[in-house]
Every structure is written in C-alpha cells, then in structure tokens.
Short mmCIF file of C-alpha atoms (C1' of nucleotides) in Angstrom, two decimals:
data_model
loop_
_atom_site.label_atom_id
_atom_site.label_comp_id
_atom_site.label_asym_id
_atom_site.label_seq_id
_atom_site.Cartn_x
_atom_site.Cartn_y
_atom_site.Cartn_z
CA MET A 25 0.00 0.00 0.00
CA ARG A 26 1.21 3.40 -0.87
CA PRO A 27 0.94 5.98 1.90
CA GLN A 28 -1.34 4.99 4.75
CA LYS A 29 -4.08 2.90 3.32
CA ALA A 30 -7.75 3.33 3.83
CA LEU A 31 -9.20 1.81 6.97
CA ASP A 32 -12.52 0.13 6.32
CA LYS A 33 -14.10 2.50 8.77
CA GLU A 34 -12.84 5.50 6.88
CA VAL A 35 -14.17 4.06 3.64
CA ILE A 36 -17.67 3.27 4.87
CA ASN A 37 -17.94 6.52 6.79
CA GLY A 38 -16.88 8.51 3.76
CA LEU A 39 -19.37 6.75 1.52
CA THR A 40 -22.09 7.26 4.12
CA GLU A 41 -21.42 10.96 4.32
CA VAL A 42 -21.63 11.41 0.56
CA PHE A 43 -24.74 9.32 -0.02
CA CYS A 44 -26.58 10.96 2.88
CA SER A 45 -25.80 14.49 1.86
CA LYS A 46 -26.07 14.16 -1.92
CA GLY A 47 -28.47 11.30 -2.51
CA TYR A 48 -27.84 8.48 -4.95
CA GLU A 49 -27.59 10.31 -8.25
CA GLY A 50 -25.95 13.30 -6.65
CA ALA A 51 -23.15 11.13 -5.29
CA SER A 52 -20.56 10.89 -8.04
CA LEU A 53 -17.79 8.31 -8.10
CA GLN A 54 -15.38 11.22 -7.79
CA ASP A 55 -17.07 12.36 -4.60
CA LEU A 56 -17.17 8.84 -3.22
CA ALA A 57 -13.50 8.27 -3.98
CA ALA A 58 -12.46 11.54 -2.38
CA ALA A 59 -14.52 10.93 0.76
CA SER A 60 -13.42 7.32 1.17
CA GLY A 61 -9.72 7.99 0.67
CA LEU A 62 -9.55 5.50 -2.20
CA LYS A 63 -9.18 6.01 -5.92
CA LYS A 64 -12.15 5.28 -8.10
CA ALA A 65 -10.81 1.98 -9.40
CA SER A 66 -9.93 0.88 -5.88
CA LEU A 67 -13.50 1.38 -4.86
CA TYR A 68 -14.43 -0.97 -7.66
CA HIS A 69 -12.10 -3.55 -6.24
CA ARG A 70 -13.92 -3.42 -2.91
CA PHE A 71 -17.35 -3.05 -4.46
CA PRO A 72 -17.23 -4.97 -7.75
CA ASP A 73 -20.89 -4.25 -8.50
CA GLY A 74 -20.22 -0.53 -8.40
CA LYS A 75 -22.20 2.35 -7.07
CA LYS A 76 -25.28 0.34 -6.18
CA GLU A 77 -23.19 -2.01 -4.05
CA MET A 78 -21.58 0.93 -2.30
CA ALA A 79 -24.98 2.36 -1.48
CA ASP A 80 -26.13 -1.05 -0.31
CA ALA A 81 -23.14 -1.24 2.00
CA VAL A 82 -23.95 2.17 3.43
CA PHE A 83 -27.56 1.16 3.87
CA LEU A 84 -26.53 -2.00 5.67
CA HIS A 85 -23.98 -0.17 7.79
CA LEU A 86 -26.56 2.32 8.98
CA HIS A 87 -29.09 -0.43 9.48
CA ASP A 88 -26.64 -2.21 11.77
CA PHE A 89 -26.12 0.94 13.77
CA ILE A 90 -29.85 1.43 14.08
CA GLN A 91 -30.42 -2.20 14.97
CA GLN A 92 -27.89 -2.07 17.79
CA ASN A 93 -28.40 1.43 19.08
CA VAL A 94 -32.12 1.92 18.57
CA PHE A 95 -34.09 -1.27 17.94
CA ASP A 96 -32.19 -3.54 20.33
CA VAL A 97 -32.11 -0.86 22.99
CA LEU A 98 -35.87 -0.44 22.72
CA GLN A 99 -36.40 -4.07 23.71
CA ASP A 100 -33.60 -4.54 26.21
CA ASP A 101 -35.35 -6.38 29.01
CA ASN A 102 -32.75 -5.30 31.54
CA LEU A 103 -33.96 -1.74 31.45
CA LYS A 104 -37.26 -0.08 32.18
CA PRO A 105 -39.18 0.96 29.06
CA GLU A 106 -38.85 4.63 29.98
CA VAL A 107 -35.07 4.33 30.14
CA ARG A 108 -34.85 2.35 26.93
CA LEU A 109 -36.83 4.98 25.09
CA GLN A 110 -34.62 7.75 26.37
CA ILE A 111 -31.41 5.98 25.41
CA ALA A 112 -32.81 5.17 21.98
CA LEU A 113 -33.70 8.80 21.40
CA ASP A 114 -30.23 9.86 22.49
CA ASN A 115 -28.74 7.43 20.02
CA ILE A 116 -31.01 8.75 17.30
CA ALA A 117 -29.55 12.18 17.96
CA VAL A 118 -26.10 10.67 17.42
CA LEU A 119 -27.25 8.85 14.29
CA TYR A 120 -28.41 12.07 12.68
CA ASP A 121 -25.53 14.10 14.12
CA GLY A 122 -27.85 16.35 16.08
CA GLY A 123 -29.94 17.08 12.99
CA LYS A 124 -27.08 17.90 10.65
CA ARG A 125 -27.11 14.59 8.81
CA THR A 126 -29.99 13.53 6.61
CA CYS A 127 -31.69 10.17 6.98
CA ILE A 128 -30.54 7.71 4.34
CA LEU A 129 -34.14 6.56 3.90
CA ARG A 130 -35.03 10.05 2.81
CA ALA A 131 -31.86 10.64 0.83
CA LEU A 132 -32.53 7.57 -1.28
CA SER A 133 -36.25 8.17 -1.64
CA MET A 134 -35.73 10.86 -4.25
CA GLU A 135 -35.11 10.50 -7.94
CA ALA A 136 -33.54 7.25 -9.13
CA GLY A 137 -33.07 6.00 -5.59
CA ILE A 138 -36.69 5.07 -5.12
CA ASP A 139 -36.50 2.66 -8.04
CA LEU A 140 -33.36 0.97 -6.74
CA PHE A 141 -34.12 1.03 -3.01
CA GLY A 142 -37.89 1.24 -2.82
CA LYS A 143 -38.34 -2.08 -1.08
CA GLN A 144 -35.52 -1.54 1.40
CA ILE A 145 -36.80 1.93 2.24
CA GLN A 146 -40.30 0.61 2.79
CA ASP A 147 -39.06 -2.23 4.99
CA GLY A 148 -36.80 0.11 6.92
CA MET A 149 -39.60 2.51 7.70
CA LYS A 150 -41.95 -0.29 8.68
CA GLN A 151 -39.37 -1.58 11.14
CA TRP A 152 -39.09 1.80 12.77
CA ILE A 153 -42.85 1.99 13.17
CA GLU A 154 -43.04 -1.54 14.50
CA ARG A 155 -40.39 -0.99 17.15
CA PHE A 156 -41.95 2.22 18.38
CA GLU A 157 -45.34 0.55 18.47
CA ARG A 158 -43.94 -2.08 20.81
CA ILE A 159 -42.34 0.37 23.19
CA GLY A 160 -45.65 2.24 23.25
CA VAL A 161 -47.48 -0.88 24.30
CA GLU A 162 -44.86 -1.56 26.93
CA LEU A 163 -45.53 1.93 28.22
CA ASN A 164 -49.15 0.88 28.70
CA LEU A 165 -50.62 2.55 25.67
CA SER A 166 -53.43 0.83 23.81
CA THR A 167 -52.36 -0.76 20.54
CA GLU A 168 -54.27 1.92 18.69
CA VAL A 169 -52.64 4.81 20.51
CA ALA A 170 -49.28 3.07 20.31
CA ASN A 171 -49.69 2.94 16.55
CA ASP A 172 -50.59 6.62 16.41
CA TYR A 173 -47.59 7.54 18.55
CA ALA A 174 -45.22 5.42 16.50
CA LEU A 175 -46.33 6.98 13.24
CA GLN A 176 -46.13 10.44 14.73
CA THR A 177 -42.65 9.72 16.06
CA LEU A 178 -41.43 8.84 12.59
CA ILE A 179 -43.14 11.86 11.09
CA ASP A 180 -41.56 14.07 13.75
CA ILE A 181 -38.08 12.73 13.11
CA GLN A 182 -38.27 12.96 9.33
CA GLY A 183 -40.09 16.27 9.31
CA SER A 184 -37.77 17.91 11.79
CA LEU A 185 -34.78 16.72 9.75
CA VAL A 186 -36.25 18.34 6.65
CA LEU A 187 -36.93 21.59 8.47
CA THR A 188 -33.59 21.55 10.22
CA ARG A 189 -31.74 21.20 6.94
CA GLY A 190 -33.93 23.73 5.15
CA ILE A 191 -33.76 26.41 7.80
CA GLY A 192 -30.25 25.59 8.89
CA ASN A 193 -30.91 25.45 12.60
CA THR A 194 -30.66 22.29 14.67
CA ASN A 195 -32.88 23.66 17.43
CA ILE A 196 -35.90 22.25 15.66
CA PHE A 197 -34.46 18.75 15.71
CA ASP A 198 -33.44 18.98 19.36
CA ARG A 199 -36.84 20.20 20.42
CA THR A 200 -38.60 17.54 18.41
CA LEU A 201 -36.68 14.75 20.11
CA LYS A 202 -37.65 16.19 23.47
CA ASN A 203 -41.26 16.40 22.37
CA ILE A 204 -41.24 12.75 21.37
CA SER A 205 -39.92 11.84 24.79
CA LYS A 206 -42.53 13.96 26.50
CA ARG A 207 -45.36 12.47 24.47
CA TYR A 208 -44.48 8.99 25.64
CA LEU A 209 -43.46 9.70 29.21
CA GLU A 210 -45.97 12.25 30.39
CA MET B 18 -45.59 26.90 -35.17
CA ARG B 19 -45.27 23.41 -36.45
CA PRO B 20 -47.76 20.89 -35.10
CA GLN B 21 -49.57 22.06 -31.99
CA LYS B 22 -47.09 24.02 -30.01
CA ALA B 23 -46.46 23.64 -26.35
CA LEU B 24 -48.76 25.61 -24.10
CA ASP B 25 -46.89 27.37 -21.36
CA LYS B 26 -48.97 25.47 -18.84
CA GLU B 27 -47.87 22.13 -20.25
CA VAL B 28 -44.26 23.23 -20.12
CA ILE B 29 -44.25 24.46 -16.54
CA ASN B 30 -46.32 21.55 -15.28
CA GLY B 31 -43.98 19.08 -16.92
CA LEU B 32 -40.91 20.73 -15.48
CA THR B 33 -42.55 20.83 -12.06
CA GLU B 34 -43.34 17.15 -12.15
CA VAL B 35 -39.76 16.22 -13.03
CA PHE B 36 -38.02 18.49 -10.53
CA CYS B 37 -40.37 17.44 -7.72
CA SER B 38 -39.99 13.73 -8.30
CA LYS B 39 -36.31 13.60 -9.23
CA GLY B 40 -34.71 16.55 -7.51
CA TYR B 41 -32.31 18.95 -9.18
CA GLU B 42 -29.47 16.68 -10.19
CA GLY B 43 -31.79 13.78 -10.87
CA ALA B 44 -33.73 15.83 -13.38
CA SER B 45 -31.94 15.44 -16.70
CA LEU B 46 -32.50 17.72 -19.66
CA GLN B 47 -33.84 14.67 -21.46
CA ASP B 48 -36.43 14.15 -18.73
CA LEU B 49 -37.32 17.81 -18.70
CA ALA B 50 -37.70 17.94 -22.47
CA ALA B 51 -39.89 14.84 -22.55
CA ALA B 52 -42.13 16.06 -19.75
CA SER B 53 -42.49 19.59 -21.11
CA GLY B 54 -43.25 18.55 -24.67
CA LEU B 55 -40.36 20.60 -26.00
CA LYS B 56 -37.02 19.51 -27.35
CA LYS B 57 -33.92 20.21 -25.36
CA ALA B 58 -32.82 23.10 -27.54
CA SER B 59 -36.27 24.65 -27.37
CA LEU B 60 -36.14 24.65 -23.62
CA TYR B 61 -32.97 26.68 -23.92
CA HIS B 62 -34.81 29.21 -26.01
CA ARG B 63 -37.36 29.70 -23.24
CA PHE B 64 -34.84 29.43 -20.42
CA PRO B 65 -31.59 30.88 -21.77
CA ASP B 66 -29.80 30.36 -18.46
CA GLY B 67 -30.50 26.65 -18.59
CA LYS B 68 -31.45 24.18 -15.93
CA LYS B 69 -31.13 26.57 -13.03
CA GLU B 70 -33.54 28.98 -14.68
CA MET B 71 -36.00 26.15 -15.29
CA ALA B 72 -35.87 25.17 -11.64
CA ASP B 73 -36.26 28.82 -10.65
CA ALA B 74 -39.38 29.03 -12.82
CA VAL B 75 -40.80 25.93 -11.17
CA PHE B 76 -40.01 27.32 -7.75
CA LEU B 77 -41.73 30.59 -8.60
CA HIS B 78 -44.71 28.82 -10.13
CA LEU B 79 -45.26 26.75 -7.00
CA HIS B 80 -44.68 29.76 -4.80
CA ASP B 81 -47.44 31.59 -6.67
CA PHE B 82 -49.80 28.68 -6.14
CA ILE B 83 -48.96 28.58 -2.45
CA GLN B 84 -49.28 32.33 -2.11
CA GLN B 85 -52.74 32.34 -3.65
CA ASN B 86 -54.14 29.09 -2.32
CA VAL B 87 -52.55 28.87 1.10
CA PHE B 88 -51.04 32.12 2.36
CA ASP B 89 -53.68 34.49 0.98
CA VAL B 90 -56.48 32.17 2.06
CA LEU B 91 -55.08 32.08 5.60
CA GLN B 92 -55.51 35.84 5.93
CA ASP B 93 -58.70 36.37 3.97
CA ASP B 94 -60.64 38.72 6.22
CA ASN B 95 -63.95 37.74 4.66
CA LEU B 96 -63.82 34.31 6.25
CA LYS B 97 -63.64 33.09 9.81
CA PRO B 98 -60.18 31.82 10.80
CA GLU B 99 -61.50 28.28 11.23
CA VAL B 100 -62.82 28.26 7.69
CA ARG B 101 -59.65 29.77 6.26
CA LEU B 102 -57.53 27.10 7.91
CA GLN B 103 -59.70 24.33 6.55
CA ILE B 104 -59.64 25.69 3.01
CA ALA B 105 -55.87 26.17 3.19
CA LEU B 106 -55.38 22.59 4.31
CA ASP B 107 -57.61 21.35 1.50
CA ASN B 108 -55.52 23.32 -0.96
CA ILE B 109 -52.35 21.87 0.53
CA ALA B 110 -53.75 18.43 -0.21
CA VAL B 111 -54.19 19.54 -3.81
CA LEU B 112 -50.68 21.03 -3.92
CA TYR B 113 -49.12 17.74 -2.88
CA ASP B 114 -51.56 15.66 -4.92
CA GLY B 115 -52.88 13.91 -1.85
CA GLY B 116 -49.38 12.98 -0.72
CA LYS B 117 -48.16 11.61 -4.03
CA ARG B 118 -46.10 14.66 -4.96
CA THR B 119 -43.03 15.69 -3.04
CA CYS B 120 -42.52 19.23 -1.76
CA ILE B 121 -40.15 21.20 -3.95
CA LEU B 122 -38.51 22.61 -0.83
CA ARG B 123 -37.51 19.10 0.13
CA ALA B 124 -36.68 17.97 -3.40
CA LEU B 125 -34.20 20.81 -3.79
CA SER B 126 -32.76 20.51 -0.29
CA MET B 127 -30.70 17.47 -1.22
CA GLU B 128 -27.39 17.29 -2.98
CA ALA B 129 -26.45 20.17 -5.25
CA GLY B 130 -29.82 21.81 -4.77
CA ILE B 131 -29.04 23.15 -1.33
CA ASP B 132 -26.11 25.12 -2.72
CA LEU B 133 -28.17 26.66 -5.49
CA PHE B 134 -31.45 27.16 -3.65
CA GLY B 135 -30.47 27.33 0.01
CA LYS B 136 -31.64 30.88 0.53
CA GLN B 137 -34.91 30.38 -1.32
CA ILE B 138 -35.65 27.18 0.60
CA GLN B 139 -34.96 28.89 3.90
CA ASP B 140 -37.15 31.86 3.02
CA GLY B 141 -39.91 29.59 1.76
CA MET B 142 -39.99 27.58 4.96
CA LYS B 143 -39.92 30.70 7.11
CA GLN B 144 -42.92 32.05 5.24
CA TRP B 145 -44.88 28.89 5.91
CA ILE B 146 -44.10 29.11 9.61
CA GLU B 147 -44.95 32.78 9.75
CA ARG B 148 -48.34 32.32 8.10
CA PHE B 149 -49.32 29.46 10.36
CA GLU B 150 -48.18 31.44 13.38
CA ARG B 151 -50.59 34.20 12.41
CA ILE B 152 -53.58 31.93 11.94
CA GLY B 153 -52.78 30.39 15.31
CA VAL B 154 -52.89 33.78 16.98
CA GLU B 155 -56.15 34.55 15.20
CA LEU B 156 -57.49 31.33 16.69
CA ASN B 157 -56.71 32.76 20.11
CA LEU B 158 -53.51 30.87 20.80
CA SER B 159 -50.73 32.59 22.67
CA THR B 160 -47.83 33.64 20.48
CA GLU B 161 -45.73 30.92 22.06
CA VAL B 162 -48.24 28.15 21.43
CA ALA B 163 -48.94 29.54 17.97
CA ASN B 164 -45.24 29.23 17.22
CA ASP B 165 -45.19 25.64 18.48
CA TYR B 166 -48.21 24.74 16.41
CA ALA B 167 -46.81 26.36 13.28
CA LEU B 168 -43.54 24.50 13.55
CA GLN B 169 -45.33 21.24 14.25
CA THR B 170 -47.61 21.81 11.27
CA LEU B 171 -44.64 22.14 8.96
CA ILE B 172 -42.97 19.10 10.51
CA ASP B 173 -46.17 17.12 10.10
CA ILE B 174 -46.55 18.04 6.45
CA GLN B 175 -42.94 17.35 5.52
CA GLY B 176 -42.64 14.25 7.67
CA SER B 177 -45.86 12.73 6.41
CA LEU B 178 -44.78 13.37 2.83
CA VAL B 179 -41.53 11.50 3.49
CA LEU B 180 -43.34 8.58 5.09
CA THR B 181 -46.04 8.54 2.46
CA ARG B 182 -43.49 8.28 -0.31
CA GLY B 183 -41.36 5.78 1.53
CA ILE B 184 -44.15 3.45 2.51
CA GLY B 185 -46.18 4.07 -0.59
CA ASN B 186 -49.49 4.74 1.14
CA THR B 187 -51.23 8.10 1.12
CA ASN B 188 -53.27 7.31 4.23
CA ILE B 189 -50.52 8.77 6.37
CA PHE B 190 -50.69 12.09 4.57
CA ASP B 191 -54.46 12.25 4.74
CA ARG B 192 -54.53 11.48 8.44
CA THR B 193 -51.84 14.02 9.16
CA LEU B 194 -53.76 16.81 7.49
CA LYS B 195 -56.78 15.91 9.60
CA ASN B 196 -54.63 15.89 12.71
CA ILE B 197 -53.35 19.36 11.94
CA SER B 198 -56.89 20.57 11.58
CA LYS B 199 -57.91 18.93 14.85
CA ARG B 200 -54.96 20.40 16.73
CA TYR B 201 -56.03 23.91 15.81
CA LEU B 202 -59.78 23.57 16.03
CA GLU B 203 -60.33 21.40 19.08
"C1'" DG C 28 6.22 -16.17 -6.52
"C1'" DT C 29 1.67 -16.05 -6.25
"C1'" DT C 30 -2.21 -13.39 -4.68
"C1'" DT C 31 -4.33 -9.39 -3.10
"C1'" DT C 32 -4.78 -4.49 -3.31
"C1'" DA C 33 -4.09 0.10 -5.39
"C1'" DT C 34 -3.37 3.10 -9.32
"C1'" DT C 35 -3.03 4.99 -13.85
"C1'" DA C 36 -5.09 5.24 -18.15
"C1'" DC C 37 -8.91 4.65 -20.72
"C1'" DC C 38 -13.79 3.56 -22.53
"C1'" DG C 39 -18.54 4.52 -24.33
"C1'" DA C 40 -22.61 6.89 -22.77
"C1'" DC C 41 -24.85 10.66 -21.24
"C1'" DC C 42 -24.65 15.22 -19.07
"C1'" DG C 43 -25.83 20.36 -19.68
"C1'" DT C 44 -25.13 23.49 -23.21
"C1'" DT C 45 -24.62 25.77 -27.77
"C1'" DC C 46 -24.91 26.41 -32.82
"C1'" DG C 47 -26.96 26.94 -37.20
"C1'" DA C 48 -30.85 26.33 -39.99
"C1'" DT C 49 -35.67 26.61 -40.64
"C1'" DA C 50 -40.48 27.53 -39.87
"C1'" DA C 51 -44.08 30.42 -37.81
"C1'" DA C 52 -45.82 34.71 -36.07
"C1'" DT C 53 -45.42 39.53 -36.02
"C1'" DT C 54 -44.40 43.99 -37.72
"C1'" DA C 55 -43.43 47.56 -41.42
"C1'" DC C 56 -44.22 49.44 -45.52
"C1'" DT C 57 -46.88 50.37 -49.44
"C1'" DA D 19 -54.95 44.28 -48.20
"C1'" DG D 20 -50.63 42.34 -49.73
"C1'" DT D 21 -46.05 41.57 -49.36
"C1'" DA D 22 -41.48 42.14 -47.70
"C1'" DA D 23 -38.62 42.48 -43.46
"C1'" DT D 24 -38.02 41.13 -38.82
"C1'" DT D 25 -38.58 38.76 -34.81
"C1'" DT D 26 -39.78 34.62 -32.24
"C1'" DA D 27 -40.02 29.61 -31.73
"C1'" DT D 28 -38.53 24.99 -32.71
"C1'" DC D 29 -35.36 21.52 -33.63
"C1'" DG D 30 -31.31 18.37 -35.27
"C1'" DA D 31 -26.71 17.98 -34.57
"C1'" DA D 32 -22.81 18.49 -32.16
"C1'" DC D 33 -19.79 20.52 -28.37
"C1'" DG D 34 -16.63 19.74 -24.22
"C1'" DG D 35 -17.00 17.61 -19.95
"C1'" DT D 36 -18.23 14.24 -16.63
"C1'" DC D 37 -20.61 10.13 -15.66
"C1'" DG D 38 -20.24 5.07 -14.08
"C1'" DG D 39 -17.41 1.40 -15.19
"C1'" DT D 40 -13.13 -1.41 -16.95
"C1'" DA D 41 -8.38 -3.11 -18.41
"C1'" DA D 42 -3.75 -3.24 -17.74
"C1'" DT D 43 -0.19 -2.44 -14.68
"C1'" DA D 44 2.33 -1.54 -10.47
"C1'" DA D 45 2.96 -2.19 -5.69
"C1'" DA D 46 2.31 -4.78 -1.15
"C1'" DA D 47 1.48 -8.66 1.36
"C1'" DC D 48 1.71 -13.34 2.03
#
DNA sequence: GTTTTATTACCGACCGTTCGATAAATTACT
DNA sequence: AGTAATTTATCGAACGGTCGGTAATAAAAC
C-alpha cells in the first residue's frame, strides 16, 4: 500500500457521508473516492458491482447501527421501558448528528433511488414503526394509541430533519426529540 | 408553429413534475424535455440560463400557487379563521396531490440543490411558519403556542410526505392533514 | 512467486449546453 | 390588403465535460 491505506471504517464513513448528503444520483464516483480515501478503481475492487453495491453497504452499515443502538435498545429487558426509550432517542440524535445529517431513507427516496431502493426503504420505515409501536405498548398505551404515537414519532423525526436542513438550525431537531420523549413519558 | 405548439402550462407543469420527483441533479434535460413537450434546444430558447432557470421558474410557479391558495387564504378577512384554515389545508392536499407529490422545498434541499437554492428554501420555509403562526394567533392561541403549532404543522406536512413516499401509502398524509386541523380547532 | 490491493489510463454513454438552420408569427411598408 | 422584413419559436446535430465502469499495470502482502 502506498501511503497509509484506507481503513474500512474511513471508507464506509466517507461513503455514508456522501450518499446521505447528496443522494444516490448526486453522489458521483469522484465524490465517493475523495470521501473514502480511495481512488475510483480501488473502490471498484472493494465493491465490484459498483455504485449500487456501495450504497447497499452504506444502507446496511446504517441499518446495523440502528439495529444495535435503537431497535435492540428499545427491547432490552434489563432496562425499564422509559429508560430504553430515552437511550434510543439519544442514540437517534447521534445517528443524525444532532440534525445535521440527513436520513438515508429520505436521501434515497428521491429520484432514481426510489427505483433501486424502494423495497428496502419501505421495509426500513416499517421496522421503525413496528419498534416504536412495541415500546408504546410496553408503556401501557393501547395498541391503537401506540400505533398513532409510532407513526407520529417517525413523522416528527423525518419532518424535523427536513426543516432543520432547510432552515439551517438544529434547534428544531433537538426540540422535536424532546417532544417525542414527552409524548411517551408524560 | 409546427404541429400544436407547447402551451406554457404544459411546459411548466412538466418541469414541475420532473423536478419534484427527481430533484435537481436527478432531473436530466432529457427528462425535462420529454415532460415539457419541447425539445432540449427549445427549452434553452425559453430558459436561456438553462437548468437553473428552469428550476427557478418551477419554484416561482409553485410559490405563486402557495401564495394564492394557502397564504392568501389564511388571511382572507372575509372568512372566519377556522374556515380559512380548513380551506388552506384542503388546498395543501391539492398542492401535494394527496401525498403523491413531493414538496419542492424538500426535493431541492438534497445534494447540489441546497447550494443553489439554500436561501430560497430557507425563506420559503420561514414564510410557511410565519403564516401558520398568524392563523394560530387569530385562533386565540398565545404567540408561544402559535409558534409551536406552526412548527409542528410544517414538521407534520414534511414528515408525512416523506413517510407517504417511503411506505407508498397516502393514508398517512391524509390522516396528518386531519390531525393538523384537529390540533387547531379542538 | 503467487495473490491481493491500489493506481493509472482509458472507454462509451450521457450530461448540460450551444450552434446553425428553418419555420411560424409579427411587424413595417406600401 | 398584400407583401417584404423582422422577430420569435422549434429543432437536429454536435460541443466539451463528466458520468459510471473497466483493463492493464504496479505495488504490497503473504
């Protein structure tokens, strides 16, 4: 290897940053190479199926993070539901970098992305709803109300991310996370 | 003119459809030409500054619609505030085609769009908030609560549009509009 | 010395954009 | 009114540049 070669973590994090901020079509191979610390052709060595495989890897990488730091936390039997919810929300704040990073589900739901990732996006969103439904039930909400709350939670997260990016102020995202917490715990 | 030449309405509606569904970078001149009924070169006759000018025209066109059918309605002194709000929400449903069409503010807030349209997106969102703040005050909310409601209204609209597109079911959008109405009127 | 990884050079396709020619609509002149 | 002159609108073809993707080669690692 020439200078100091790309750690896998640097590669995946670079790809993630580009896909999240520019979407699928907006992310050029040049961008992806620059952000990952590899040359274009080297990326093709690691991801022989090209751009789509890179985006898949990012999707999977984020899904793993969410699985561990949100979904699993939400059903960790060692903790009280109220605590689980709070930790999960804190981790969501990390996931979206306090509102500065866009959700990959949204980033890929524009333009060409919806054709390539439609099913994965749909499944991903359904999982979010499902997990928040469960924590709602565990917090003694009726299944109906738990469903309402779960949907609203997703809407709040996605909507506040849109507003935060559009207006350029992370206060909206912060406040929204607190509101979600309040809705469940008060 | 040769066959039956492109009505301006067909042109702007076609461009709108493409930019909203594909974003700025995702919208190719080929797409835009096909959707507008004009050839690429003809588009450049109408929009000498190219793609950016086309997107500007779409932005302006939608802003006009919103101004007339949402903002102006919300402060139409001939109607009671409750009625104005309801009509505005109905028109919002039309604007977003019942949840099937993405908001241009969101479509352009990804990727390259945010560099080109950042200021316009920010101003557009602020106007939405401002107008909903006012109707809240007219409905006898305190300025603080009116601000909360306005922000939440925007979050609800944007968030439900994201979910609706991701999950592929317009129920979420419909329900959200009803919830907004309820929040103000109950 | 073979295999794995990285890099340079390159490919055809498509990108946004422009040019030049032509047809249609409008204006000017009689 | 009729016709010539001018402007406006449309389009095919092509531009340079970048796109995603690929060989061929060099370097590292084993």
